[in-house]
Short mmCIF file of C-alpha atoms in Angstrom, two decimals:
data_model
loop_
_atom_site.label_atom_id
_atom_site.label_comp_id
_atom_site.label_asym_id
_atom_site.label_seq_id
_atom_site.Cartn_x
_atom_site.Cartn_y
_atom_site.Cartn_z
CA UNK D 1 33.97 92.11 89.97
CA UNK D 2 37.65 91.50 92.14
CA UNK D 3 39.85 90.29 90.37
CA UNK D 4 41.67 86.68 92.04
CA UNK D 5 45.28 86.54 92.14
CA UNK D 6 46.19 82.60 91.41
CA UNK D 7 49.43 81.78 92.72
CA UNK D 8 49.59 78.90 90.34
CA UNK D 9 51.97 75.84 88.29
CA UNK D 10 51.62 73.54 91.52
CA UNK D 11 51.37 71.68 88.98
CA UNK D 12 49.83 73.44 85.56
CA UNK D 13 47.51 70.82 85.40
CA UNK D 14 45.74 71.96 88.61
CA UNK D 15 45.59 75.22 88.12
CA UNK D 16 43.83 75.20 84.78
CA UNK D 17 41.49 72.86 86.17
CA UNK D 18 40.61 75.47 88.70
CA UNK D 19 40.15 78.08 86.06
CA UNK D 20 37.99 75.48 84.15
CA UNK D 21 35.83 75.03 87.47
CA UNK D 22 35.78 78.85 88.16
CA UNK D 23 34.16 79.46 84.50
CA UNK D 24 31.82 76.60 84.78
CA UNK D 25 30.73 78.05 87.58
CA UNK D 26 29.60 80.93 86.50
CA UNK D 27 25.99 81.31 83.61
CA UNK D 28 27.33 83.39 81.38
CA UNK D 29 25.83 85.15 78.54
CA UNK D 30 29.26 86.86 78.09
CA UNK D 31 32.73 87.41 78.47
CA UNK D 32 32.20 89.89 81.14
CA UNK D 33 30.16 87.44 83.02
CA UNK D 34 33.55 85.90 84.00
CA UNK D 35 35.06 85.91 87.06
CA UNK D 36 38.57 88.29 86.44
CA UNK D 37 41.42 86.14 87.62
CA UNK D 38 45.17 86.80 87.38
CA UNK D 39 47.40 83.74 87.33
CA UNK D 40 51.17 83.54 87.77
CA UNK D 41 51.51 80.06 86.26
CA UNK D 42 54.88 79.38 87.77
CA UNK D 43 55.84 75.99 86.96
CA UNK D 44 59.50 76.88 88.38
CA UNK D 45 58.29 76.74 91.96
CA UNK D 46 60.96 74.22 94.19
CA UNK D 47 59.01 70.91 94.88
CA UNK D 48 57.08 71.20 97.79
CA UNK D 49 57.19 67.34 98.55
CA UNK D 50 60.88 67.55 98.22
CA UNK D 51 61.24 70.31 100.39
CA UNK D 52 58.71 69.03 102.70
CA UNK D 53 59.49 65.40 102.55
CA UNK D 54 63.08 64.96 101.83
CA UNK D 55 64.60 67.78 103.82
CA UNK D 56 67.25 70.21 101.49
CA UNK D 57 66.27 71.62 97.95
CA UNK D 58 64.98 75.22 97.77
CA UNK D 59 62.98 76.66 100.17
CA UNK D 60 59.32 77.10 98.51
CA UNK D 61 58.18 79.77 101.11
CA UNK D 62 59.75 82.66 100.11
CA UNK D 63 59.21 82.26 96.28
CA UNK D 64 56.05 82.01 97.20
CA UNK D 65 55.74 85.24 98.89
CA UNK D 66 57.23 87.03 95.66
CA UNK D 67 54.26 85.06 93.94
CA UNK D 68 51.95 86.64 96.06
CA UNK D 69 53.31 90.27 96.02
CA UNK D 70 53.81 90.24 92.05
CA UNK D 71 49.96 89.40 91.91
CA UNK D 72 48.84 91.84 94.38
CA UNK D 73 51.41 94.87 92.60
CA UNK D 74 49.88 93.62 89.56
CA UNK D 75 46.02 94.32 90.76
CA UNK D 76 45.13 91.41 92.28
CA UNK D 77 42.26 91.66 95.18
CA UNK D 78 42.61 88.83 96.78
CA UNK D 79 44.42 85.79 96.85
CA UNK D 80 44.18 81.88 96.04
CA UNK D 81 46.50 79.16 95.86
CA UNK D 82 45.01 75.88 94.09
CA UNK D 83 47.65 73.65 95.48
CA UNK D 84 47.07 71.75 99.26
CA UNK D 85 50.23 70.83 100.25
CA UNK D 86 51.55 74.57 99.59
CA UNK D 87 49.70 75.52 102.23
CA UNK D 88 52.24 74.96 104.23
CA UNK D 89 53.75 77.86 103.67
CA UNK D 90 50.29 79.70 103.63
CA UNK D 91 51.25 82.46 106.46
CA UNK D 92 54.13 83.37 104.79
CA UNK D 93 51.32 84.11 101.34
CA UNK D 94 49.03 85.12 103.94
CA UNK D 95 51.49 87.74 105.49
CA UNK D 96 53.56 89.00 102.69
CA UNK D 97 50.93 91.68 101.19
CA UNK D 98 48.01 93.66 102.25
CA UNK D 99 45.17 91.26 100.43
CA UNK D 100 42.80 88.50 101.70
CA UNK D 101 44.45 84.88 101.38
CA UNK D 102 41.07 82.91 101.16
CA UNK D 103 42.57 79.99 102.75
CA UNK D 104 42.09 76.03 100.97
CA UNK D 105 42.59 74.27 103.96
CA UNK D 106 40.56 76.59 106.38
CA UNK D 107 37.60 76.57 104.24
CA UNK D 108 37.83 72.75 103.39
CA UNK D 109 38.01 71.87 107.02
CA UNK D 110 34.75 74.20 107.82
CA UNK D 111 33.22 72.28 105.03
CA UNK D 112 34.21 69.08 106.68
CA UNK D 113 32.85 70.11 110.26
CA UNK D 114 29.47 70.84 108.27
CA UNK D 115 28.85 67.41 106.58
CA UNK D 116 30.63 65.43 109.59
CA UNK D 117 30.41 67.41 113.33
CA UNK D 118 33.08 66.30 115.61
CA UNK D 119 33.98 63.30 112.90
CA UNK D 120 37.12 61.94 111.38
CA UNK D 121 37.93 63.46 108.66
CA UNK D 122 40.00 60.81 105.43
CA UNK D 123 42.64 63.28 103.89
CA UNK D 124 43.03 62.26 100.06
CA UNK D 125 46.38 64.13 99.45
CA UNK D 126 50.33 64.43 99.01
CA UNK D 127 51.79 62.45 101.96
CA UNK D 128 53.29 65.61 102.47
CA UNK D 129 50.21 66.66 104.04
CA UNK D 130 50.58 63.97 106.76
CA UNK D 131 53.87 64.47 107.53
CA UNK D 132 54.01 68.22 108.46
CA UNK D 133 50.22 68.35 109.52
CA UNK D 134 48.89 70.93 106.99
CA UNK D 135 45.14 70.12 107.96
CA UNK D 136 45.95 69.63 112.10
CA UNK D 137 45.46 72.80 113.53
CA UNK D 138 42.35 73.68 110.99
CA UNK D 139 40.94 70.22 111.91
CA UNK D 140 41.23 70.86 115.64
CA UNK D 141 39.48 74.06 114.73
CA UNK D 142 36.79 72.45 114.17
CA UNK D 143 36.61 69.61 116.47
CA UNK D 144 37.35 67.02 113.53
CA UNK D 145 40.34 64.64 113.34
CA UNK D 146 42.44 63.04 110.47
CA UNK D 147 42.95 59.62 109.09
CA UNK D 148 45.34 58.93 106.56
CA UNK D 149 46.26 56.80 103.46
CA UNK D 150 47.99 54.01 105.28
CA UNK D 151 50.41 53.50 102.69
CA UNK D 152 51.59 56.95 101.52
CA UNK D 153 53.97 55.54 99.26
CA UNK D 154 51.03 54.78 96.51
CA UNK D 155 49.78 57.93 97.05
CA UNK D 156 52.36 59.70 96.01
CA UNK D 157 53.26 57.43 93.35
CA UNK D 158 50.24 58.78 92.04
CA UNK D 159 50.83 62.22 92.11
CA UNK D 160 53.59 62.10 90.60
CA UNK D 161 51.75 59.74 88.17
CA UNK D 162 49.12 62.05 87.31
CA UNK D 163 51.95 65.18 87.07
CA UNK D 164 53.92 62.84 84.27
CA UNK D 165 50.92 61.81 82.34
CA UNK D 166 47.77 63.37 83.21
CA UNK D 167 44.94 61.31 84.90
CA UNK D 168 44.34 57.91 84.41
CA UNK D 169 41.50 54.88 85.29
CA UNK D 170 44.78 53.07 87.55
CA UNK D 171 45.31 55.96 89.59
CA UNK D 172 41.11 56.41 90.38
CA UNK D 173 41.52 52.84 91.12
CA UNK D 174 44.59 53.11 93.55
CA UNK D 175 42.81 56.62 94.75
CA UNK D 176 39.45 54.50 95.88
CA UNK D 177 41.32 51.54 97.04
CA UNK D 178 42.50 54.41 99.49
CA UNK D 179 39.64 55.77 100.51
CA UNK D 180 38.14 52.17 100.99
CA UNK D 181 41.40 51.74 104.04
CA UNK D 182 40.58 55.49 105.29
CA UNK D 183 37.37 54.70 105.71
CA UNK D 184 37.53 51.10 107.64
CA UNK D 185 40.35 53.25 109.72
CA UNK D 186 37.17 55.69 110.73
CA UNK D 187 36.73 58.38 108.35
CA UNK D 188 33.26 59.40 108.44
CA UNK D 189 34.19 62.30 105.41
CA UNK D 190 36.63 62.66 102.69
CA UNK D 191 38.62 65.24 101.53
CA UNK D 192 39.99 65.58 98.23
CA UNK D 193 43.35 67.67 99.01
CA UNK D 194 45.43 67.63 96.09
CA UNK D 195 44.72 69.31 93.29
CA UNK D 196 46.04 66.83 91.08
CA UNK D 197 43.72 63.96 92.71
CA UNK D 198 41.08 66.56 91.91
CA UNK D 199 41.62 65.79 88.24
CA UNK D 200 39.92 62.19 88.66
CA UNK D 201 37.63 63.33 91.36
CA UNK D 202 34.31 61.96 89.54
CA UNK D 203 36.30 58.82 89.34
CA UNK D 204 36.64 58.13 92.65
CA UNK D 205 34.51 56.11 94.67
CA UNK D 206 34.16 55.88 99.07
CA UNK D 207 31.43 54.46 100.93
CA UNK D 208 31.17 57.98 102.83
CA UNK D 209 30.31 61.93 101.81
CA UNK D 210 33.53 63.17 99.80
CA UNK D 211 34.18 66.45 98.53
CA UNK D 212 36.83 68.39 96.86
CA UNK D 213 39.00 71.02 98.83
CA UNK D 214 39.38 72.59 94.93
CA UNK D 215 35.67 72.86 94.67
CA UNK D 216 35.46 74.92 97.81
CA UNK D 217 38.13 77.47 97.09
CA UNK D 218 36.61 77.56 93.80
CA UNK D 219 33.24 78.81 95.23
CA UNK D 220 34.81 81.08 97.73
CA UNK D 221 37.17 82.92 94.51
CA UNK D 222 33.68 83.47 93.00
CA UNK D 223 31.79 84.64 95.98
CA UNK D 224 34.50 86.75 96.75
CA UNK D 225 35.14 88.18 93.45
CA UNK D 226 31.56 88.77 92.94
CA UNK D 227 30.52 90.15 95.92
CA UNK D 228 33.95 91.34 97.69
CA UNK D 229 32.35 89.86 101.21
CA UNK D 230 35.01 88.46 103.42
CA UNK D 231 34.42 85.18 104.20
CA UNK D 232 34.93 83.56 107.54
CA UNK D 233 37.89 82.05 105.97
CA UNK D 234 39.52 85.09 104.59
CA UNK D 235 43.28 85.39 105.92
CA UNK D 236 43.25 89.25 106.38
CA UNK D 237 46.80 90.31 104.92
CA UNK D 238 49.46 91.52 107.08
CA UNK D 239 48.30 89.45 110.14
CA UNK D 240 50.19 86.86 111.20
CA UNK D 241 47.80 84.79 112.77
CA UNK D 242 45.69 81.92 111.26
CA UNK D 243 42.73 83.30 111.08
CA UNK D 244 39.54 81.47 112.90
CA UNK D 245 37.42 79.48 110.95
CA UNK D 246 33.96 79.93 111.74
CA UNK D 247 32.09 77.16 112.62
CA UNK U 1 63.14 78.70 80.63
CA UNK U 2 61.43 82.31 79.59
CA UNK U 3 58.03 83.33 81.18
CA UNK U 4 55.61 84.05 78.52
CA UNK U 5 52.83 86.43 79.26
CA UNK U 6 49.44 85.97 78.06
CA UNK U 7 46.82 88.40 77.42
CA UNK U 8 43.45 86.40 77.81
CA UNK U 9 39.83 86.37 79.00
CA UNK U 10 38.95 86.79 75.12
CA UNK U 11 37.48 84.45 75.98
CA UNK U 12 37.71 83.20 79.10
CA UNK U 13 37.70 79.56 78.22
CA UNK U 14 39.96 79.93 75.13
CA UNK U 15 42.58 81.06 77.28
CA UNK U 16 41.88 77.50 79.23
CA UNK U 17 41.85 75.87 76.32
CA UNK U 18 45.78 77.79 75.17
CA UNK U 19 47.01 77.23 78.57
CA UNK U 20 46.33 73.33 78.28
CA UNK U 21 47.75 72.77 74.62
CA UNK U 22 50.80 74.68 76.21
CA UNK U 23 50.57 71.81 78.91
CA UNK U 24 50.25 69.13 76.35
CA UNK U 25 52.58 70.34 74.15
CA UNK U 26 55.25 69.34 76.61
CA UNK U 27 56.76 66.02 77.42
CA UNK U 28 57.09 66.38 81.06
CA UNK U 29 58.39 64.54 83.86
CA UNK U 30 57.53 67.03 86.78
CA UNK U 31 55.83 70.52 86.89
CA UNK U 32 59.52 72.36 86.20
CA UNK U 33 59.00 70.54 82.78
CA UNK U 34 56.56 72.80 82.09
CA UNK U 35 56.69 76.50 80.82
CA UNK U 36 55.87 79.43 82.88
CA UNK U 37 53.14 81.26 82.11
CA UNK U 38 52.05 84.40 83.59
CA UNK U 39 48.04 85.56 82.73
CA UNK U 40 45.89 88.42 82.70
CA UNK U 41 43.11 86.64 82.45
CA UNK U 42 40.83 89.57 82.00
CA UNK U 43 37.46 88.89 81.20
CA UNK U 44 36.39 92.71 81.42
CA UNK U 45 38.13 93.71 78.27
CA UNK U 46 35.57 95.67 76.24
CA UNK U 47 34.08 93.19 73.16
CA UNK U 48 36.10 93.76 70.26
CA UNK U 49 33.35 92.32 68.04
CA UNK U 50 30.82 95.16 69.06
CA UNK U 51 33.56 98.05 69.32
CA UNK U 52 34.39 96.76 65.60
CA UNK U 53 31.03 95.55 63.95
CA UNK U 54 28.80 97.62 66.10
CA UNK U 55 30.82 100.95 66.57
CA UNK U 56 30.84 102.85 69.72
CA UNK U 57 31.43 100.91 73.14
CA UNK U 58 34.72 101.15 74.71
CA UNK U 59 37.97 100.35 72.84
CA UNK U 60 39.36 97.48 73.61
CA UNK U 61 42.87 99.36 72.26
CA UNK U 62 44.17 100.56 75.60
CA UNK U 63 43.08 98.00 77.83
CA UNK U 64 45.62 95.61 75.61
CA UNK U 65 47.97 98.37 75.91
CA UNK U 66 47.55 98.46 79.54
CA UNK U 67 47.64 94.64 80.13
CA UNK U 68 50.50 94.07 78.14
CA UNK U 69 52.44 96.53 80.24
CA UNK U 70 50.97 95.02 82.90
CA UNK U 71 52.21 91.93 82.50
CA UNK U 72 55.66 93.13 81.08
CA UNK U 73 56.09 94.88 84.56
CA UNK U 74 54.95 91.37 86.27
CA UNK U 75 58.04 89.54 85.08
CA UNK U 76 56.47 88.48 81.47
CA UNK U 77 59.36 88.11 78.83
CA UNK U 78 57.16 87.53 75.69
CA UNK U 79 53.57 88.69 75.36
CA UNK U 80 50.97 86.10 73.30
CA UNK U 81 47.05 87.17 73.11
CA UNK U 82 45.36 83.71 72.50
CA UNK U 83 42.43 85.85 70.38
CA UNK U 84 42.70 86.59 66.78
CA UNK U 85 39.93 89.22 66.34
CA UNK U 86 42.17 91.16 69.46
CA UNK U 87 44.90 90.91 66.88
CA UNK U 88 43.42 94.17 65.35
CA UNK U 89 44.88 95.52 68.20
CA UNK U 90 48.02 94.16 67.41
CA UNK U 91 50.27 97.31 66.96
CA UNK U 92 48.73 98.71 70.25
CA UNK U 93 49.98 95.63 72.08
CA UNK U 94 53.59 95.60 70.57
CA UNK U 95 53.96 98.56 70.79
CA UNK U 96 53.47 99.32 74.81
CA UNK U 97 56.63 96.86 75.89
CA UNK U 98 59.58 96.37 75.21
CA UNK U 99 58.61 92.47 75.21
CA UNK U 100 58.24 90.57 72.09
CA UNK U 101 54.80 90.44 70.95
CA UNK U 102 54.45 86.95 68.85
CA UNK U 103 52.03 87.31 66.34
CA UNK U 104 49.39 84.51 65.98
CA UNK U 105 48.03 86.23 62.61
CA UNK U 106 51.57 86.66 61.11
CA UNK U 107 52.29 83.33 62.14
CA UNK U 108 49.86 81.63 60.97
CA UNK U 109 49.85 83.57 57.63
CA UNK U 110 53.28 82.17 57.33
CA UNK U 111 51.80 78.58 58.05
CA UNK U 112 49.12 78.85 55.75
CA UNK U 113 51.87 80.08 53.02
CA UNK U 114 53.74 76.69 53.60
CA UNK U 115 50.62 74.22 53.47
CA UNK U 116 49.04 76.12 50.16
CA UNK U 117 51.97 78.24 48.72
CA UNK U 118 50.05 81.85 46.25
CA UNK U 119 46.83 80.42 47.61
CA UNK U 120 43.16 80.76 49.08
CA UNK U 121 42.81 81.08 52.90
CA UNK U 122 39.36 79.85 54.10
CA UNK U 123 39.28 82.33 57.67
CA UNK U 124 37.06 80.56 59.91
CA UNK U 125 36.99 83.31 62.63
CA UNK U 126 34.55 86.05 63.69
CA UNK U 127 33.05 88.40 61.31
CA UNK U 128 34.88 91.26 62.68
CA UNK U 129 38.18 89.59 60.99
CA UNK U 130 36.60 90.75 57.19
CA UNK U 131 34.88 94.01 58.43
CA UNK U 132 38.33 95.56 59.43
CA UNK U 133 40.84 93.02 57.50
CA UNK U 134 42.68 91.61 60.39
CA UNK U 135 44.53 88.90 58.05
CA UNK U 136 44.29 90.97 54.91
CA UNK U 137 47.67 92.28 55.38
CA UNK U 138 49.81 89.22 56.82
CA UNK U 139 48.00 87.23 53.79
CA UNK U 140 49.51 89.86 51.24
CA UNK U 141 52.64 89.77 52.50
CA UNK U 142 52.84 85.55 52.29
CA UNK U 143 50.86 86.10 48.11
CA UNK U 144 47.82 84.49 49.69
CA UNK U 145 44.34 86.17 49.56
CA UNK U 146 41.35 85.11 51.54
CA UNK U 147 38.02 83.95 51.62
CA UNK U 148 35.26 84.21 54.21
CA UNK U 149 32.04 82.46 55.27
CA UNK U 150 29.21 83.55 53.33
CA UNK U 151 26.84 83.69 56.33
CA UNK U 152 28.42 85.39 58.59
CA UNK U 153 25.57 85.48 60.77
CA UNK U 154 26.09 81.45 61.75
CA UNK U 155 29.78 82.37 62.58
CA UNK U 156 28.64 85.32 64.64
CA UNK U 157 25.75 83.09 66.16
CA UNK U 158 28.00 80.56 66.67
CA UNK U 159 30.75 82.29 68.36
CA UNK U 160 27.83 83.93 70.97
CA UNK U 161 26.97 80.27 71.58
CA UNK U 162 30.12 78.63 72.21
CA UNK U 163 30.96 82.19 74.33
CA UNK U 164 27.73 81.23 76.76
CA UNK U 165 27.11 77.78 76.51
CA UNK U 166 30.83 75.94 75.36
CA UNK U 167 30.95 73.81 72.69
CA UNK U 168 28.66 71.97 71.19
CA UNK U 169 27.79 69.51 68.61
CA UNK U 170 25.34 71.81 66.63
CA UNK U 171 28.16 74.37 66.62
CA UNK U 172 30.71 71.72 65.05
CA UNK U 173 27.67 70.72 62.09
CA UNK U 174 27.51 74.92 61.40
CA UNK U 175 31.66 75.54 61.44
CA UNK U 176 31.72 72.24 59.33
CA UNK U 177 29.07 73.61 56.46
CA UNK U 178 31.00 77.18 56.64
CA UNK U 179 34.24 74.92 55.44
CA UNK U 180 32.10 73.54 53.20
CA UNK U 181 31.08 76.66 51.29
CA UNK U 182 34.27 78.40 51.14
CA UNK U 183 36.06 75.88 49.95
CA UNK U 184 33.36 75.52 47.12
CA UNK U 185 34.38 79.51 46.93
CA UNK U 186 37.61 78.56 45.91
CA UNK U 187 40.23 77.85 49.47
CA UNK U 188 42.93 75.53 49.35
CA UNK U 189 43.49 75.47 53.23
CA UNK U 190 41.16 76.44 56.03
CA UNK U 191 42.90 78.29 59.05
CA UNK U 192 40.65 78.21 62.12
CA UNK U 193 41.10 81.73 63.29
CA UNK U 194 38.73 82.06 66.66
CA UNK U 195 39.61 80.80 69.47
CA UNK U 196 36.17 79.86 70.44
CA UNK U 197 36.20 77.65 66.80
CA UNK U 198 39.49 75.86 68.31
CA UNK U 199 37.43 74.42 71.05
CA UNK U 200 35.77 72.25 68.88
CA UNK U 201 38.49 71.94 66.26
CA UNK U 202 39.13 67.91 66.27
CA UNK U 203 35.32 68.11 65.26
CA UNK U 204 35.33 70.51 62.26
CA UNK U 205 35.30 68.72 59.21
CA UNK U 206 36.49 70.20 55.81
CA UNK U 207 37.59 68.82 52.09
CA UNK U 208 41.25 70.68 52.47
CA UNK U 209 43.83 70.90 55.01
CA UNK U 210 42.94 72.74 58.03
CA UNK U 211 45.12 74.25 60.80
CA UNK U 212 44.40 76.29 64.06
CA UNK U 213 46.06 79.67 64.48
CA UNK U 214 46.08 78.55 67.92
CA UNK U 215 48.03 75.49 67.87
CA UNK U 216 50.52 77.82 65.54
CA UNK U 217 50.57 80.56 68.81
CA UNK U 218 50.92 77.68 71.16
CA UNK U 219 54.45 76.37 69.32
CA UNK U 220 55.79 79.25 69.25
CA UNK U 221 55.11 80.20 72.29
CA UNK U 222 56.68 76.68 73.57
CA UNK U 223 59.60 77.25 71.29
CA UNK U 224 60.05 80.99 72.81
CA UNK U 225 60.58 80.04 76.24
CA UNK U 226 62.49 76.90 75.69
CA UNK U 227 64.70 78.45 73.18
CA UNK U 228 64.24 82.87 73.60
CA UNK U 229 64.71 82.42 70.10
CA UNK U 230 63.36 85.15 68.19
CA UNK U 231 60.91 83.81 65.75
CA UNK U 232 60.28 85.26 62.01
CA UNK U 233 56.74 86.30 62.95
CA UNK U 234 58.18 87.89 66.86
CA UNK U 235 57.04 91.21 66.86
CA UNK U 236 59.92 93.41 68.64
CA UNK U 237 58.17 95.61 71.20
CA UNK U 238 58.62 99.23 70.31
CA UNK U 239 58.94 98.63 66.94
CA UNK U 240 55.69 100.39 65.14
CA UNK U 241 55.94 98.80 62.11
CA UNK U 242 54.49 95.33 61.66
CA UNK U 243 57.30 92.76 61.47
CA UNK U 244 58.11 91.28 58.42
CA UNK U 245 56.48 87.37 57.93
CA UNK U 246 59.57 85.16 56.45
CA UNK U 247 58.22 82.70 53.71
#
């Protein structure tokens, strides 16, 4: 089995959840049924809403790209990064060693295209997201569009909520209240795209198909560990192109 | 704040299970709150249970070694191995960095001194732990001597259960009648000494205190990067003898 690099601590909460979901998805008799994962846990990463949404503080990006090398000099096969609105700076992950990125958003936005062809497509995340179109180009990809949490501001009072104190029944409340406006806005799918909304995601309730961009990198780290095939939404190392999502 | 590197997969979900009571232990406001963490979570490391009940197989010994270095070269400042039948590896781990290696066994020896000063351990932990006396010595050193589960068969059984299937009530009712019996063998305080056991250690039940080595590992390991203050039970890398436990 590959061994997944995790670049991780966006937040810690997240990224032990992903673990969590990446042993429960595996039968195991054993230890050694386990998928091999190596996690750089960095909880010292600069904000990315800060960076994204307030302009100034440290740059994420290139931090990031140390992230990715340390994991890959350290034996990690590929790559995954359990956080959504990080992908922001996923070329510069993508691009800064020689192993696959298997890409969150990509693969979330093929899923998307599968359960909703040509739809609109409710984005449950960071209003980060929104603001410097993590999802656009993927979407467009597919042929699917975005709708958004008209009022951003509880969203990311929530985040920040869950960060402080861990999930709670107000914030699956504020999250479905939000999916209730996405959806009278259009949204024929959800998408669960922050990991720490992922926390609560059996909480939350919408009138449409939702599913959990977490869940999908989660099968993808396990396909890929287990059977080294390169997705269609690998990011091939060392190119600096997005790569195509396949249909 | 230091980065503390982590030696898990043994298993799997007990390294989960240290990463979040590293998470909880903290009082944070915002993922920087938090403390790095940087881990090899290696689920391919040869079973120490069969290389030490069973004989044979591969040793676990230089994997350790290797991971530790591993990690060391990755940026880690401390090295913690959230296992305590690994810990008969101990020397092999401490011994490969120049890190601090901090102790769960020596530390929790220490703890177990405090609670039940010249008394009886109760180990509940793998049967490996008596075959090769991974405790024996760090219990000497504190004037405590130990005493094991009768049937070590259920603890064996139990860990392989836990190991495939997680937790589980059944498993609480065995560990619980294990307590039972050693402290009718005579131990003042029950240290939970398997990570697998700590899963399930809010539902263990037993007649004297009880603590869990790995709530012991996951204070000091808090305390270590907070602080980089050299605990009693730290380990100094390159040091071959074991470190001395202070009372």
């Amino acid at each position: 089995m590959r061994k997944i690099g995790v670049l991780g601590g966006m937040g810690p909460e997240a990224t032990i959840y992903f673990m969590q979901q990446v042993v429960d998805a595996i039968d195991a008799r054993d230890d050694s049924d386990h998928i091999p994962l190596l996690v750089d846990n960095n909880t010292q990463v600069p904000s990315r809403i800060k960076a994204i949404l307030e302009g100034g503080g440290k740059d994420p990006g290139p931090v990031l790209a140390q992230m990715a090398e340390g994991l890959v000099a350290a034996g990690a096969e590929a790559l995954v990064m359990p956080c959504n609105t990080a992908h922001y700076y996923a070329d510069q992950v993508a691009t800064a060693t020689d192993a696959p990125f298997l890409n969150m958003v990509e693969m979330s936005c093929a899923e998307a295209g599968k359960i909703a062809p040509g739809g609109k497509v409710g984005l449950l995340g960071s209003p980060a997201l929104q603001q410097v179109g993590v999802f656009e180009a993927a979407l467009a990809d597919q042929g699917l569009s975005s709708v958004y949490a008209a009022e951003q501001g509880r969203a990311l009072a929530t985040i920040r909520s869950i960060k402080a104190q861990g999930p709670s029944e107000f914030a699956a409340h504020t999250l479905s209240d939000i999916c209730a406006q996405m959806v009278d806005d259009g949204a024929d799918v959800i998408c669960i795209c922050c990991t720490e909304f992922s926390l609560l995601a059996s909480a939350i309730n919408a009138r449409v198909p939702m599913f959990d961009a977490l869940q999908v990198l989660v099968s993808a780290s396990v396909e890929y560990s287990r059977l080294g095939a390169s997705s269609p939404s690998v990011n091939e190392g060392g190119d600096a192109q997005r790569s195509a999502v396949a249909p």
